PDB file of C-alpha atoms in Angstrom:
ATOM      1  CA  MET E   1     226.357 -14.601   6.525  1.00 45.00           C
ATOM      2  CA  LYS E   2     224.785 -17.570   7.028  1.00 42.00           C
ATOM      3  CA  ARG E   3     223.825 -17.247  10.356  1.00 47.00           C
ATOM      4  CA  LEU E   4     223.218 -13.639  10.513  1.00 44.00           C
ATOM      5  CA  LEU E   5     219.882 -15.263   7.992  1.00 46.00           C
ATOM      6  CA  LEU E   6     218.949 -17.749   9.872  1.00 47.00           C
ATOM      7  CA  SER E   7     218.445 -15.037  12.931  1.00 51.00           C
ATOM      8  CA  ILE E   8     216.558 -13.151   9.889  1.00 45.00           C
ATOM      9  CA  LEU E   9     214.208 -15.181   9.341  1.00 45.00           C
ATOM     10  CA  MET E  10     213.530 -16.814  12.654  1.00 49.00           C
ATOM     11  CA  LEU E  11     212.169 -13.233  13.796  1.00 50.00           C
ATOM     12  CA  GLY E  12     209.952 -13.015  10.454  1.00 49.00           C
ATOM     13  CA  TRP E  13     208.362 -16.468  11.386  1.00 46.00           C
ATOM     14  CA  GLY E  14     208.252 -14.999  14.830  1.00 48.00           C
ATOM     15  CA  GLN E  15     206.601 -11.696  14.140  1.00 52.00           C
ATOM     16  CA  LEU E  16     204.243 -13.642  10.754  1.00 48.00           C
ATOM     17  CA  ALA E  17     202.699 -15.797  13.571  1.00 46.00           C
ATOM     18  CA  ASN E  18     202.265 -13.748  16.241  1.00 52.00           C
ATOM     19  CA  ALA E  19     199.638 -11.440  13.351  1.00 49.00           C
ATOM     20  CA  LYS E  20     198.111 -14.488  12.743  1.00 53.00           C
ATOM     21  CA  MET E  21     197.655 -14.887  16.530  1.00 54.00           C
ATOM     22  CA  ASP E  22     196.048 -10.936  17.499  1.00 62.00           C
ATOM     23  CA  ALA E  23     194.382 -10.872  14.106  1.00 65.00           C
ATOM     24  CA  ALA E  24     193.223 -14.600  15.532  1.00 67.00           C
ATOM     25  CA  LYS E  25     192.278 -13.150  18.744  1.00 75.00           C
ATOM     26  CA  LYS E  26     190.504  -9.785  16.835  1.00 73.00           C
ATOM     27  CA  VAL E  27     188.169 -12.173  14.866  1.00 69.00           C
ATOM     28  CA  GLU E  28     187.510 -14.088  18.116  1.00 75.00           C
ATOM     29  CA  GLN E  29     186.139 -10.706  19.752  1.00 77.00           C
ATOM     30  CA  LEU E  30     184.181  -9.499  16.855  1.00 75.00           C
ATOM     31  CA  LYS E  31     181.819 -12.901  16.939  1.00 74.00           C
ATOM     32  CA  THR E  32     181.611 -12.250  20.770  1.00 77.00           C
ATOM     33  CA  ASN E  33     180.617  -8.279  19.671  1.00 74.00           C
ATOM     34  CA  ALA E  34     177.789  -9.648  17.452  1.00 72.00           C
ATOM     35  CA  GLU E  35     176.516 -12.331  19.182  1.00 76.00           C
ATOM     36  CA  ASN E  36     176.330 -10.097  22.337  1.00 73.00           C
ATOM     37  CA  SER E  37     174.883  -7.693  20.255  1.00 73.00           C
ATOM     38  CA  LYS E  38     172.263  -9.944  19.259  1.00 79.00           C
ATOM     39  CA  THR E  39     171.352 -10.622  22.883  1.00 79.00           C
ATOM     40  CA  ASN E  40     170.839  -7.408  24.115  1.00 74.00           C
ATOM     41  CA  LEU E  41     167.661  -7.313  20.286  1.00 76.00           C
ATOM     42  CA  ASN E  42     166.109 -10.334  21.706  1.00 79.00           C
ATOM     43  CA  GLN E  43     165.670  -8.111  25.062  1.00 81.00           C
ATOM     44  CA  TYR E  44     165.172  -5.158  24.479  1.00 75.00           C
ATOM     45  CA  GLU E  45     162.601  -6.562  20.791  1.00 77.00           C
ATOM     46  CA  SER E  46     160.778  -8.516  24.190  1.00 78.00           C
ATOM     47  CA  ASN E  47     160.401  -6.149  26.847  1.00 78.00           C
ATOM     48  CA  LEU E  48     159.244  -3.673  23.429  1.00 78.00           C
ATOM     49  CA  SER E  49     156.655  -6.795  22.777  1.00 81.00           C
ATOM     50  CA  THR E  50     155.357  -6.519  26.570  1.00 82.00           C
ATOM     51  CA  VAL E  51     154.477  -2.630  26.529  1.00 79.00           C
ATOM     52  CA  ASN E  52     152.808  -3.102  23.524  1.00 78.00           C
ATOM     53  CA  LYS E  53     150.098  -5.523  25.423  1.00 83.00           C
ATOM     54  CA  ASN E  54     150.358  -3.987  28.386  1.00 81.00           C
ATOM     55  CA  LEU E  55     149.021  -0.421  26.413  1.00 78.00           C
ATOM     56  CA  ASP E  56     146.127  -2.345  24.534  1.00 82.00           C
ATOM     57  CA  SER E  57     145.025  -3.997  28.700  1.00 81.00           C
ATOM     58  CA  VAL E  58     145.307   0.298  29.641  1.00 78.00           C
ATOM     59  CA  ASP E  59     144.147   0.991  27.191  1.00 76.00           C
ATOM     60  CA  LYS E  60     141.123  -1.007  26.774  1.00 83.00           C
ATOM     61  CA  ALA E  61     140.055   0.072  31.000  1.00 78.00           C
ATOM     62  CA  LEU E  62     140.652   3.482  29.873  1.00 76.00           C
ATOM     63  CA  ALA E  63     137.787   2.848  26.841  1.00 77.00           C
ATOM     64  CA  THR E  64     135.391   1.129  30.534  1.00 80.00           C
ATOM     65  CA  PHE E  65     136.055   3.821  32.178  1.00 76.00           C
ATOM     66  CA  LYS E  66     134.793   6.755  30.104  1.00 75.00           C
ATOM     67  CA  ASP E  67     131.752   4.513  28.600  1.00 75.00           C
ATOM     68  CA  GLN E  68     130.445   4.590  32.746  1.00 76.00           C
ATOM     69  CA  ARG E  69     131.866   7.995  33.671  1.00 75.00           C
ATOM     70  CA  LYS E  70     129.028   9.138  30.026  1.00 73.00           C
ATOM     71  CA  GLN E  71     125.500   6.556  31.792  1.00 75.00           C
ATOM     72  CA  LEU E  72     126.731   8.517  34.506  1.00 73.00           C
ATOM     73  CA  ASN E  73     126.370  11.518  33.559  1.00 69.00           C
ATOM     74  CA  LEU E  74     122.964  10.034  31.837  1.00 63.00           C
ATOM     75  CA  GLY E  75     121.874   9.265  35.101  1.00 65.00           C
ATOM     76  CA  ASN E  76     122.105  12.565  37.108  1.00 69.00           C
ATOM     77  CA  GLN E  77     120.166  14.034  33.576  1.00 76.00           C
ATOM     78  CA  GLN E  78     117.514  11.383  34.657  1.00 76.00           C
ATOM     79  CA  ILE E  79     117.705  12.612  38.356  1.00 77.00           C
ATOM     80  CA  ASP E  80     117.018  16.066  36.779  1.00 78.00           C
ATOM     81  CA  ALA E  81     114.373  15.382  34.878  1.00 79.00           C
ATOM     82  CA  ASN E  82     111.993  13.707  37.519  1.00 77.00           C
ATOM     83  CA  LYS E  83     112.713  16.365  40.010  1.00 82.00           C
ATOM     84  CA  VAL E  84     111.290  18.796  37.962  1.00 83.00           C
ATOM     85  CA  GLU E  85     108.480  15.854  36.942  1.00 83.00           C
ATOM     86  CA  LEU E  86     107.846  15.975  40.742  1.00 83.00           C
ATOM     87  CA  ASP E  87     107.913  20.023  41.330  1.00 84.00           C
ATOM     88  CA  LYS E  88     104.696  19.898  38.664  1.00 86.00           C
ATOM     89  CA  GLN E  89     103.665  17.715  40.437  1.00 85.00           C
ATOM     90  CA  LYS E  90     103.696  19.800  43.978  1.00 87.00           C
ATOM     91  CA  LEU E  91     102.350  22.701  42.372  1.00 88.00           C
ATOM     92  CA  SER E  92      99.227  20.499  41.289  1.00 87.00           C
ATOM     93  CA  VAL E  93      98.913  18.938  44.869  1.00 84.00           C
ATOM     94  CA  GLN E  94      99.187  22.139  46.097  1.00 88.00           C
ATOM     95  CA  LYS E  95      96.989  24.003  43.991  1.00 89.00           C
ATOM     96  CA  PHE E  96      93.988  21.195  44.582  1.00 87.00           C
ATOM     97  CA  MET E  97      94.436  21.229  48.291  1.00 88.00           C
ATOM     98  CA  SER E  98      94.052  25.230  47.734  1.00 89.00           C
ATOM     99  CA  GLU E  99      91.035  25.065  46.290  1.00 89.00           C
ATOM    100  CA  GLU E 100      89.520  21.779  48.188  1.00 88.00           C
ATOM    101  CA  GLN E 101      90.321  24.609  51.056  1.00 89.00           C
ATOM    102  CA  LYS E 102      87.921  27.031  50.036  1.00 90.00           C
ATOM    103  CA  VAL E 103      85.414  25.366  49.214  1.00 86.00           C
ATOM    104  CA  ILE E 104      85.388  24.022  53.000  1.00 84.00           C
ATOM    105  CA  ALA E 105      85.134  27.082  53.761  1.00 87.00           C
ATOM    106  CA  GLN E 106      82.751  27.694  51.564  1.00 85.00           C
ATOM    107  CA  GLU E 107      80.172  25.296  52.828  1.00 78.00           C
ATOM    108  CA  GLU E 108      80.969  25.555  56.542  1.00 77.00           C
ATOM    109  CA  VAL E 109      78.619  29.260  55.547  1.00 81.00           C
ATOM    110  CA  GLU E 110      76.895  27.543  53.715  1.00 74.00           C
ATOM    111  CA  ILE E 111      76.139  24.895  56.934  1.00 71.00           C
ATOM    112  CA  GLN E 112      75.056  27.134  59.142  1.00 74.00           C
ATOM    113  CA  LYS E 113      72.598  28.852  56.698  1.00 78.00           C
ATOM    114  CA  LEU E 114      70.737  25.058  55.232  1.00 74.00           C
ATOM    115  CA  LYS E 115      70.277  23.923  58.696  1.00 74.00           C
ATOM    116  CA  GLN E 116      68.412  20.941  55.707  1.00 76.00           C
ATOM    117  CA  VAL E 117      71.382  20.139  53.886  1.00 68.00           C
ATOM    118  CA  LEU E 118      73.349  19.667  56.771  1.00 74.00           C
ATOM    119  CA  THR E 119      74.175  16.169  56.127  1.00 79.00           C
ATOM    120  CA  LYS E 120      74.340  16.186  52.821  1.00 76.00           C
ATOM    121  CA  LEU E 121      77.219  19.267  53.658  1.00 75.00           C
ATOM    122  CA  GLU E 122      79.072  17.185  56.025  1.00 82.00           C
ATOM    123  CA  ASP E 123      79.378  13.885  54.268  1.00 85.00           C
ATOM    124  CA  ASN E 124      80.917  16.314  51.516  1.00 84.00           C
ATOM    125  CA  LYS E 125      82.744  17.823  53.551  1.00 87.00           C
ATOM    126  CA  ALA E 126      84.456  14.491  55.459  1.00 90.00           C
ATOM    127  CA  LYS E 127      85.330  13.765  51.757  1.00 91.00           C
ATOM    128  CA  ARG E 128      86.920  16.862  50.763  1.00 91.00           C
ATOM    129  CA  GLN E 129      89.097  16.509  54.437  1.00 92.00           C
ATOM    130  CA  GLN E 130      89.413  13.388  53.756  1.00 93.00           C
ATOM    131  CA  ASN E 131      91.125  14.584  50.403  1.00 91.00           C
ATOM    132  CA  VAL E 132      93.483  17.084  52.090  1.00 92.00           C
ATOM    133  CA  VAL E 133      94.515  14.325  53.784  1.00 93.00           C
ATOM    134  CA  THR E 134      95.875  12.489  51.484  1.00 91.00           C
ATOM    135  CA  TYR E 135      96.790  15.698  48.943  1.00 91.00           C
ATOM    136  CA  GLN E 136      99.288  16.611  52.566  1.00 93.00           C
ATOM    137  CA  GLU E 137     100.340  12.966  52.890  1.00 92.00           C
ATOM    138  CA  ARG E 138     101.093  12.618  48.903  1.00 90.00           C
ATOM    139  CA  LEU E 139     103.331  16.061  49.419  1.00 91.00           C
ATOM    140  CA  VAL E 140     105.508  14.580  52.515  1.00 92.00           C
ATOM    141  CA  GLN E 141     106.013  11.373  50.103  1.00 91.00           C
ATOM    142  CA  ILE E 142     107.108  13.843  47.109  1.00 89.00           C
ATOM    143  CA  ASP E 143     109.423  15.632  49.590  1.00 90.00           C
ATOM    144  CA  LYS E 144     110.020  12.144  50.528  1.00 91.00           C
ATOM    145  CA  GLU E 145     111.372  11.469  46.646  1.00 88.00           C
ATOM    146  CA  LYS E 146     112.880  14.343  46.387  1.00 89.00           C
ATOM    147  CA  LEU E 147     115.214  13.670  48.821  1.00 88.00           C
ATOM    148  CA  ASP E 148     115.573  10.391  47.563  1.00 86.00           C
ATOM    149  CA  TRP E 149     116.503  11.092  44.212  1.00 86.00           C
ATOM    150  CA  ASP E 150     119.006  13.232  46.030  1.00 84.00           C
ATOM    151  CA  ASP E 151     120.844  10.673  47.740  1.00 84.00           C
ATOM    152  CA  GLN E 152     120.420   9.169  44.499  1.00 84.00           C
ATOM    153  CA  LYS E 153     122.524  12.137  42.519  1.00 82.00           C
ATOM    154  CA  LYS E 154     124.801  12.503  45.994  1.00 84.00           C
ATOM    155  CA  ASN E 155     125.758   8.828  45.436  1.00 83.00           C
ATOM    156  CA  MET E 156     126.292   8.819  41.613  1.00 83.00           C
ATOM    157  CA  GLY E 157     128.512  11.620  42.216  1.00 79.00           C
ATOM    158  CA  GLU E 158     130.707   9.352  44.575  1.00 82.00           C
ATOM    159  CA  LEU E 159     130.759   7.038  42.353  1.00 80.00           C
ATOM    160  CA  LYS E 160     132.061   9.271  39.609  1.00 84.00           C
ATOM    161  CA  GLY E 161     134.125  10.415  41.227  1.00 82.00           C
ATOM    162  CA  LEU E 162     136.037   7.398  41.674  1.00 83.00           C
ATOM    163  CA  VAL E 163     135.532   6.545  38.345  1.00 81.00           C
ATOM    164  CA  ASP E 164     136.843  10.352  36.848  1.00 84.00           C
ATOM    165  CA  ASN E 165     140.532   9.009  39.556  1.00 86.00           C
ATOM    166  CA  LYS E 166     140.469   5.778  37.917  1.00 86.00           C
ATOM    167  CA  ILE E 167     139.923   7.254  34.108  1.00 85.00           C
ATOM    168  CA  LYS E 168     142.825  10.040  35.901  1.00 88.00           C
ATOM    169  CA  SER E 169     145.403   6.335  37.039  1.00 84.00           C
ATOM    170  CA  THR E 170     145.117   4.406  33.902  1.00 85.00           C
ATOM    171  CA  ASP E 171     145.915   7.816  32.116  1.00 85.00           C
ATOM    172  CA  ALA E 172     148.619   8.649  34.004  1.00 84.00           C
ATOM    173  CA  GLU E 173     150.110   4.258  33.418  1.00 85.00           C
ATOM    174  CA  ARG E 174     149.550   4.847  30.089  1.00 86.00           C
ATOM    175  CA  THR E 175     151.445   8.314  29.881  1.00 85.00           C
ATOM    176  CA  LYS E 176     153.957   5.727  31.702  1.00 84.00           C
ATOM    177  CA  TRP E 177     154.207   2.441  29.459  1.00 86.00           C
ATOM    178  CA  SER E 178     153.984   4.462  26.537  1.00 85.00           C
ATOM    179  CA  GLY E 179     157.281   6.251  27.539  1.00 83.00           C
ATOM    180  CA  ARG E 180     159.433   3.304  28.040  1.00 84.00           C
ATOM    181  CA  LYS E 181     158.017   2.099  24.724  1.00 84.00           C
ATOM    182  CA  ASP E 182     159.797   5.245  23.160  1.00 83.00           C
ATOM    183  CA  SER E 183     162.521   4.032  25.661  1.00 83.00           C
ATOM    184  CA  TYR E 184     162.544   1.053  24.617  1.00 82.00           C
ATOM    185  CA  GLN E 185     162.053   1.171  20.583  1.00 85.00           C
ATOM    186  CA  LYS E 186     164.996   3.775  20.864  1.00 84.00           C
ATOM    187  CA  GLU E 187     167.513   1.166  22.469  1.00 83.00           C
ATOM    188  CA  VAL E 188     166.394  -1.956  19.083  1.00 85.00           C
ATOM    189  CA  LYS E 189     167.234   0.616  17.329  1.00 86.00           C
ATOM    190  CA  LYS E 190     170.730   1.349  18.737  1.00 83.00           C
ATOM    191  CA  TRP E 191     171.162  -2.339  19.212  1.00 86.00           C
ATOM    192  CA  SER E 192     169.180  -3.549  15.726  1.00 85.00           C
ATOM    193  CA  ASP E 193     171.412  -1.284  13.980  1.00 82.00           C
ATOM    194  CA  GLN E 194     174.423  -2.453  16.483  1.00 85.00           C
ATOM    195  CA  ALA E 195     174.279  -6.134  16.325  1.00 81.00           C
ATOM    196  CA  SER E 196     174.043  -5.585  12.063  1.00 82.00           C
ATOM    197  CA  THR E 197     177.223  -3.704  12.359  1.00 83.00           C
ATOM    198  CA  ALA E 198     178.883  -5.938  14.635  1.00 79.00           C
ATOM    199  CA  GLU E 199     177.893  -9.076  12.223  1.00 81.00           C
ATOM    200  CA  ALA E 200     179.371  -7.282   9.045  1.00 79.00           C
ATOM    201  CA  THR E 201     182.087  -6.631  11.116  1.00 79.00           C
ATOM    202  CA  TYR E 202     182.196 -10.212  11.523  1.00 76.00           C
ATOM    203  CA  THR E 203     182.097 -11.761   8.634  1.00 78.00           C
ATOM    204  CA  GLN E 204     184.560  -8.994   7.020  1.00 77.00           C
ATOM    205  CA  HIS E 205     187.079 -10.095   9.530  1.00 75.00           C
ATOM    206  CA  LYS E 206     186.371 -14.017   9.873  1.00 73.00           C
ATOM    207  CA  ASN E 207     186.153 -13.575   4.916  1.00 69.00           C
ATOM    208  CA  LEU E 208     189.675 -12.484   6.052  1.00 68.00           C
ATOM    209  CA  GLY E 209     190.954 -14.977   8.328  1.00 58.00           C
ATOM    210  CA  ASP E 210     189.704 -17.657   6.576  1.00 56.00           C
TER     211      ASP E 210
END
């Protein structure tokens, strides 16, 4: 009978020791889980900070490119206004030239009729012919200036295209970083909740073990 009681007592003490050992291992595992959760939380918080900084840089670059595009649009408007003004000047010069040519024709008739004023009329003719040459040179210059404005407008159009491409690529970059931000925010919340739960569970079991 005594041997039976002794055997029962030894078996009970063995089971109790094993239970304490299992509880200690479980508490240690919970502690490890809590530490891992904190590590993951710190990593995702760091990633989220990096994404926010990148988004700020992209937003600044996007604002700069949009301002450049606005300035280019204003430049195109000014070029068109300058060309309209040159067209007005061209019409005026053509009118003056036509009037001078009519006068030349009239004075040619007067030269034949009025020999006494031939010298004076010839002087007038020479001056008016010089005016015609000057006006013709101005017409050539106006056409050249219009071509120059066309070239400048073309160049500004190409530059505008480059800026539009930059805005497009920057918008795509911002979309990418925004997507990453959403993903990291979800991970931060997930690991923050998990870290809190793991910490609470660890503390609870640690107190029970103590």
